mmCIF file of C-alpha atoms in Angstrom:
data_model
loop_
_atom_site.group_PDB
_atom_site.id
_atom_site.type_symbol
_atom_site.label_atom_id
_atom_site.label_comp_id
_atom_site.label_asym_id
_atom_site.label_seq_id
_atom_site.Cartn_x
_atom_site.Cartn_y
_atom_site.Cartn_z
ATOM 1 C CA MET A 3 2.087 240.472 -8.045
ATOM 2 C CA THR A 4 5.577 241.849 -7.545
ATOM 3 C CA GLU A 5 5.758 245.499 -6.519
ATOM 4 C CA ARG A 6 8.420 247.474 -8.325
ATOM 5 C CA ARG A 7 10.148 250.212 -6.381
ATOM 6 C CA ASN A 8 12.345 253.051 -7.520
ATOM 7 C CA ARG A 9 15.614 253.800 -5.786
ATOM 8 C CA THR A 10 17.594 257.009 -5.629
ATOM 9 C CA THR A 11 21.312 256.546 -5.126
ATOM 10 C CA ALA A 12 24.035 259.094 -4.537
ATOM 11 C CA ARG A 13 27.548 257.780 -4.877
ATOM 12 C CA THR A 14 31.006 259.301 -5.131
ATOM 13 C CA ALA A 15 31.951 260.333 -8.662
ATOM 14 C CA PRO A 16 35.275 259.394 -10.286
ATOM 15 C CA ARG A 17 38.228 261.618 -9.439
ATOM 16 C CA ASP A 18 38.029 263.596 -12.703
ATOM 17 C CA GLN A 19 34.540 264.734 -11.713
ATOM 18 C CA GLU A 20 35.490 265.913 -8.246
ATOM 19 C CA ASP A 21 34.696 269.445 -7.182
ATOM 20 C CA PRO A 22 37.599 271.809 -6.456
ATOM 21 C CA ALA A 23 37.740 271.235 -2.698
ATOM 22 C CA PRO A 24 40.139 268.473 -1.567
ATOM 23 C CA GLY A 25 38.335 265.563 0.054
ATOM 24 C CA ARG A 26 34.897 266.643 -1.140
ATOM 25 C CA PRO A 27 34.124 264.689 -4.351
ATOM 26 C CA ALA A 28 30.926 265.313 -6.282
ATOM 27 C CA LEU A 29 28.052 262.898 -5.771
ATOM 28 C CA ARG A 30 26.759 260.985 -8.775
ATOM 29 C CA VAL A 31 22.975 260.970 -8.422
ATOM 30 C CA VAL A 32 21.158 258.161 -10.214
ATOM 31 C CA HIS A 33 17.492 257.156 -10.260
ATOM 32 C CA GLU A 34 17.309 253.361 -10.501
ATOM 33 C CA PRO A 35 13.920 251.860 -11.422
ATOM 34 C CA ASP A 36 13.652 248.121 -10.827
ATOM 35 C CA GLY A 37 13.773 247.211 -14.503
ATOM 36 C CA ILE A 38 12.036 248.647 -17.568
ATOM 37 C CA ASP A 39 10.554 246.118 -20.000
ATOM 38 C CA LEU A 40 9.438 248.150 -23.010
ATOM 39 C CA ALA A 41 8.108 245.111 -24.884
ATOM 40 C CA ALA A 42 5.884 244.093 -21.972
ATOM 41 C CA ALA A 43 4.769 247.710 -21.483
ATOM 42 C CA ALA A 44 3.826 248.039 -25.165
ATOM 43 C CA GLU A 45 1.877 244.783 -25.032
ATOM 44 C CA ALA A 46 0.026 245.966 -21.933
ATOM 45 C CA ALA A 47 -0.686 249.353 -23.545
ATOM 46 C CA GLY A 48 -2.207 247.600 -26.535
ATOM 47 C CA ARG A 49 -4.484 245.537 -24.296
ATOM 48 C CA PHE A 50 -5.394 248.681 -22.368
ATOM 49 C CA LEU A 51 -6.464 250.533 -25.505
ATOM 50 C CA THR A 52 -8.408 247.525 -26.777
ATOM 51 C CA ALA A 53 -10.205 247.205 -23.441
ATOM 52 C CA LEU A 54 -11.300 250.837 -23.792
ATOM 53 C CA GLY A 55 -12.682 250.191 -27.260
ATOM 54 C CA VAL A 56 -9.800 251.844 -29.131
ATOM 55 C CA SER A 57 -8.664 249.714 -32.051
ATOM 56 C CA THR A 58 -4.986 249.793 -32.944
ATOM 57 C CA ALA A 59 -5.511 248.126 -36.316
ATOM 58 C CA SER A 60 -5.159 251.265 -38.426
ATOM 59 C CA GLU A 61 -1.811 252.386 -39.784
ATOM 60 C CA SER A 62 -1.770 255.534 -37.633
ATOM 61 C CA LEU A 63 -2.542 253.655 -34.387
ATOM 62 C CA ARG A 64 -0.572 250.467 -34.997
ATOM 63 C CA GLY A 65 2.535 251.868 -33.349
ATOM 64 C CA THR A 66 0.710 253.700 -30.558
ATOM 65 C CA PRO A 67 1.206 251.052 -27.823
ATOM 66 C CA GLY A 68 4.967 251.152 -28.374
ATOM 67 C CA ARG A 69 5.002 254.935 -28.404
ATOM 68 C CA MET A 70 2.995 254.979 -25.168
ATOM 69 C CA ALA A 71 5.502 252.641 -23.535
ATOM 70 C CA ARG A 72 8.493 254.719 -24.636
ATOM 71 C CA ALA A 73 6.809 257.981 -23.615
ATOM 72 C CA TYR A 74 6.064 256.805 -20.072
ATOM 73 C CA ALA A 75 9.523 255.275 -19.744
ATOM 74 C CA GLU A 76 10.960 258.691 -20.610
ATOM 75 C CA LEU A 77 8.652 260.452 -18.145
ATOM 76 C CA PHE A 78 9.712 258.070 -15.373
ATOM 77 C CA THR A 79 13.492 258.166 -16.001
ATOM 78 C CA PRO A 80 15.384 261.315 -14.941
ATOM 79 C CA ARG A 81 18.873 261.930 -16.209
ATOM 80 C CA PRO A 82 21.745 261.154 -13.815
ATOM 81 C CA PHE A 83 23.793 264.135 -12.677
ATOM 82 C CA ASP A 84 26.714 265.109 -10.485
ATOM 83 C CA LEU A 85 25.848 267.136 -7.398
ATOM 84 C CA THR A 86 28.679 269.645 -7.585
ATOM 85 C CA THR A 87 29.292 271.931 -4.617
ATOM 86 C CA PHE A 88 31.959 274.552 -3.973
ATOM 87 C CA PRO A 89 33.422 276.170 -0.846
ATOM 88 C CA ASN A 90 31.590 279.300 0.243
ATOM 89 C CA ASP A 91 34.849 281.252 0.415
ATOM 90 C CA GLU A 92 33.183 284.674 0.609
ATOM 91 C CA GLU A 93 30.856 283.469 3.377
ATOM 92 C CA TYR A 94 27.856 284.603 1.323
ATOM 93 C CA ASP A 95 24.871 284.464 3.664
ATOM 94 C CA GLU A 96 21.973 285.865 1.624
ATOM 95 C CA LEU A 97 19.310 284.001 -0.299
ATOM 96 C CA VAL A 98 20.200 282.075 -3.457
ATOM 97 C CA LEU A 99 17.040 281.543 -5.501
ATOM 98 C CA ALA A 100 16.339 279.857 -8.834
ATOM 99 C CA ARG A 101 12.885 280.874 -10.072
ATOM 100 C CA ARG A 102 10.539 279.375 -12.623
ATOM 101 C CA ILE A 103 12.256 276.004 -12.988
ATOM 102 C CA PRO A 104 10.036 273.960 -15.342
ATOM 103 C CA VAL A 105 8.269 271.033 -13.687
ATOM 104 C CA ARG A 106 6.699 268.109 -15.500
ATOM 105 C CA SER A 107 5.461 265.062 -13.677
ATOM 106 C CA VAL A 108 2.690 262.480 -13.686
ATOM 107 C CA CYS A 109 -0.071 262.281 -11.083
ATOM 108 C CA GLU A 110 0.184 258.898 -9.403
ATOM 109 C CA HIS A 111 -3.593 258.667 -8.992
ATOM 110 C CA HIS A 112 -4.570 258.908 -12.682
ATOM 111 C CA LEU A 113 -1.207 258.785 -14.505
ATOM 112 C CA LEU A 114 -2.082 262.091 -16.151
ATOM 113 C CA PRO A 115 0.541 264.843 -16.458
ATOM 114 C CA PHE A 116 0.864 267.901 -14.274
ATOM 115 C CA VAL A 117 3.105 270.760 -15.352
ATOM 116 C CA GLY A 118 4.201 274.023 -13.809
ATOM 117 C CA THR A 119 7.147 275.818 -12.259
ATOM 118 C CA ALA A 120 9.274 275.464 -9.153
ATOM 119 C CA HIS A 121 11.077 278.148 -7.167
ATOM 120 C CA VAL A 122 13.973 276.702 -5.166
ATOM 121 C CA GLY A 123 16.135 278.716 -2.796
ATOM 122 C CA TYR A 124 18.604 278.240 0.020
ATOM 123 C CA LEU A 125 20.659 280.174 2.548
ATOM 124 C CA PRO A 126 24.247 278.941 2.104
ATOM 125 C CA GLY A 127 26.261 277.346 4.848
ATOM 126 C CA SER A 128 29.850 276.295 4.224
ATOM 127 C CA ARG A 129 29.085 275.149 0.655
ATOM 128 C CA ILE A 130 27.354 276.627 -2.393
ATOM 129 C CA LEU A 131 25.755 274.644 -5.180
ATOM 130 C CA GLY A 132 26.171 274.838 -8.948
ATOM 131 C CA LEU A 133 22.974 276.650 -9.969
ATOM 132 C CA SER A 134 21.953 274.161 -12.649
ATOM 133 C CA LYS A 135 21.824 271.470 -9.973
ATOM 134 C CA LEU A 136 18.723 273.024 -8.419
ATOM 135 C CA ALA A 137 16.859 272.281 -11.644
ATOM 136 C CA ARG A 138 18.419 268.825 -11.793
ATOM 137 C CA VAL A 139 17.148 267.965 -8.320
ATOM 138 C CA VAL A 140 13.626 269.082 -9.265
ATOM 139 C CA GLU A 141 13.731 266.923 -12.404
ATOM 140 C CA HIS A 142 15.144 263.994 -10.439
ATOM 141 C CA PHE A 143 12.139 263.769 -8.132
ATOM 142 C CA ALA A 144 9.539 264.833 -10.710
ATOM 143 C CA CYS A 145 10.351 261.980 -13.130
ATOM 144 C CA ARG A 146 8.169 259.356 -11.475
ATOM 145 C CA PRO A 147 4.508 258.985 -10.475
ATOM 146 C CA GLN A 148 4.070 261.767 -7.923
ATOM 147 C CA VAL A 149 1.817 263.965 -5.858
ATOM 148 C CA GLN A 150 2.794 267.615 -5.736
ATOM 149 C CA GLU A 151 2.920 267.752 -1.950
ATOM 150 C CA ARG A 152 5.457 264.927 -1.765
ATOM 151 C CA LEU A 153 7.506 266.314 -4.659
ATOM 152 C CA THR A 154 7.850 269.683 -2.915
ATOM 153 C CA LYS A 155 9.033 268.117 0.337
ATOM 154 C CA GLN A 156 11.384 265.629 -1.330
ATOM 155 C CA VAL A 157 13.278 268.400 -3.137
ATOM 156 C CA ALA A 158 13.624 270.463 0.049
ATOM 157 C CA ASP A 159 14.601 267.540 2.285
ATOM 158 C CA TRP A 160 17.166 266.254 -0.220
ATOM 159 C CA LEU A 161 18.878 269.644 -0.529
ATOM 160 C CA GLN A 162 18.876 270.067 3.257
ATOM 161 C CA THR A 163 20.533 266.660 3.689
ATOM 162 C CA HIS A 164 23.159 266.865 0.934
ATOM 163 C CA LEU A 165 23.989 270.599 0.923
ATOM 164 C CA GLU A 166 23.583 271.315 4.656
ATOM 165 C CA PRO A 167 22.501 274.944 4.153
ATOM 166 C CA LYS A 168 21.143 277.252 6.822
ATOM 167 C CA GLY A 169 17.720 277.062 5.214
ATOM 168 C CA VAL A 170 15.864 275.701 2.177
ATOM 169 C CA GLY A 171 12.662 276.837 0.520
ATOM 170 C CA VAL A 172 10.703 275.196 -2.297
ATOM 171 C CA VAL A 173 7.495 276.493 -3.881
ATOM 172 C CA ILE A 174 5.803 274.627 -6.728
ATOM 173 C CA GLU A 175 2.819 275.861 -8.733
ATOM 174 C CA ALA A 176 1.351 273.427 -11.244
ATOM 175 C CA GLU A 177 -1.703 272.690 -13.347
ATOM 176 C CA HIS A 178 -3.007 269.152 -13.011
ATOM 177 C CA SER A 179 -4.701 267.624 -16.030
ATOM 178 C CA CYS A 180 -6.519 265.208 -13.715
ATOM 179 C CA MET A 181 -8.417 268.342 -12.594
ATOM 180 C CA THR A 182 -8.619 270.219 -15.891
ATOM 181 C CA LEU A 183 -9.342 267.407 -18.371
ATOM 182 C CA ARG A 184 -11.557 265.113 -16.293
ATOM 183 C CA GLY A 185 -13.737 265.139 -13.205
ATOM 184 C CA VAL A 186 -14.418 268.725 -12.169
ATOM 185 C CA GLN A 187 -12.762 270.023 -15.392
ATOM 186 C CA ALA A 188 -11.497 273.131 -13.598
ATOM 187 C CA THR A 189 -9.733 274.634 -16.594
ATOM 188 C CA GLY A 190 -7.109 277.223 -15.667
ATOM 189 C CA SER A 191 -6.838 276.197 -12.015
ATOM 190 C CA SER A 192 -3.442 275.667 -10.430
ATOM 191 C CA THR A 193 -2.159 274.178 -7.195
ATOM 192 C CA MET A 194 0.576 275.746 -5.053
ATOM 193 C CA THR A 195 2.632 273.902 -2.432
ATOM 194 C CA SER A 196 5.583 274.977 -0.309
ATOM 195 C CA THR A 197 8.158 273.532 2.050
ATOM 196 C CA LEU A 198 10.392 275.741 4.203
ATOM 197 C CA LEU A 199 13.233 274.383 6.339
ATOM 198 C CA GLY A 200 15.786 275.898 8.700
ATOM 199 C CA LEU A 201 15.995 279.695 8.845
ATOM 200 C CA LEU A 202 13.587 280.055 5.930
ATOM 201 C CA ARG A 203 10.970 278.567 8.241
ATOM 202 C CA THR A 204 11.967 280.024 11.602
ATOM 203 C CA ASP A 205 13.333 283.486 10.728
ATOM 204 C CA ALA A 206 10.478 285.849 9.831
ATOM 205 C CA ARG A 207 12.585 288.183 7.661
ATOM 206 C CA SER A 208 14.136 285.378 5.620
ATOM 207 C CA ARG A 209 10.802 283.654 5.232
ATOM 208 C CA ALA A 210 9.091 286.849 4.051
ATOM 209 C CA GLU A 211 11.895 287.605 1.567
ATOM 210 C CA PHE A 212 11.715 284.110 0.036
ATOM 211 C CA LEU A 213 7.930 284.126 -0.274
ATOM 212 C CA ALA A 214 7.899 287.638 -1.736
ATOM 213 C CA LEU A 215 10.539 286.817 -4.360
ATOM 214 C CA THR A 216 8.705 283.648 -5.412
ATOM 215 C CA GLY A 217 5.351 285.442 -5.584
ATOM 216 C CA ALA A 218 3.854 283.111 -3.002
ATOM 217 C CA ALA A 219 3.312 285.911 -0.489
ATOM 218 C CA GLY A 220 0.748 287.697 -2.617
#
């Protein structure tokens, strides 16, 4: 059996997509799965349903294996984006926080969805980030089989590496259907995870401000 791995690449964008600072082009961020074979996925989905005693012979279910394949391909394929940064000319040194970014992902243990919100913040260094890119980074790492703990840390680590801020904080709160629809069936429960780096981890005032603004402190 050949194991398929996903790769995240960040490469320099063409000149017409560069950010305003000379010598600092935007990064084109692309998620590269090792091949998507929709026909094979649909065939496998059909066998899966049949094995579970679900017939796909009726008109309403005949196209279900193909729809399953396309749906999971969409869930596992984030959109590419340009990581656009700008010089921090005003030397802004307070928290930048994007709250309630929608999160949708798939639990890698049961391939059932989990959905929720992410709060992503950073203390700027020499560069600031286009605000929409915080949501793009969340989507980038969420669009694959995941666990929430890893997702939270991947977003924070990636921003710390590529933005080089003084601190990064990520809080994710999500409801997992593998808990609410099966097993313990804990309807209404949610899971909260956090990763704090740099000054948002070591400086008590900055840490408290971030957690209070995200609602994680209460």
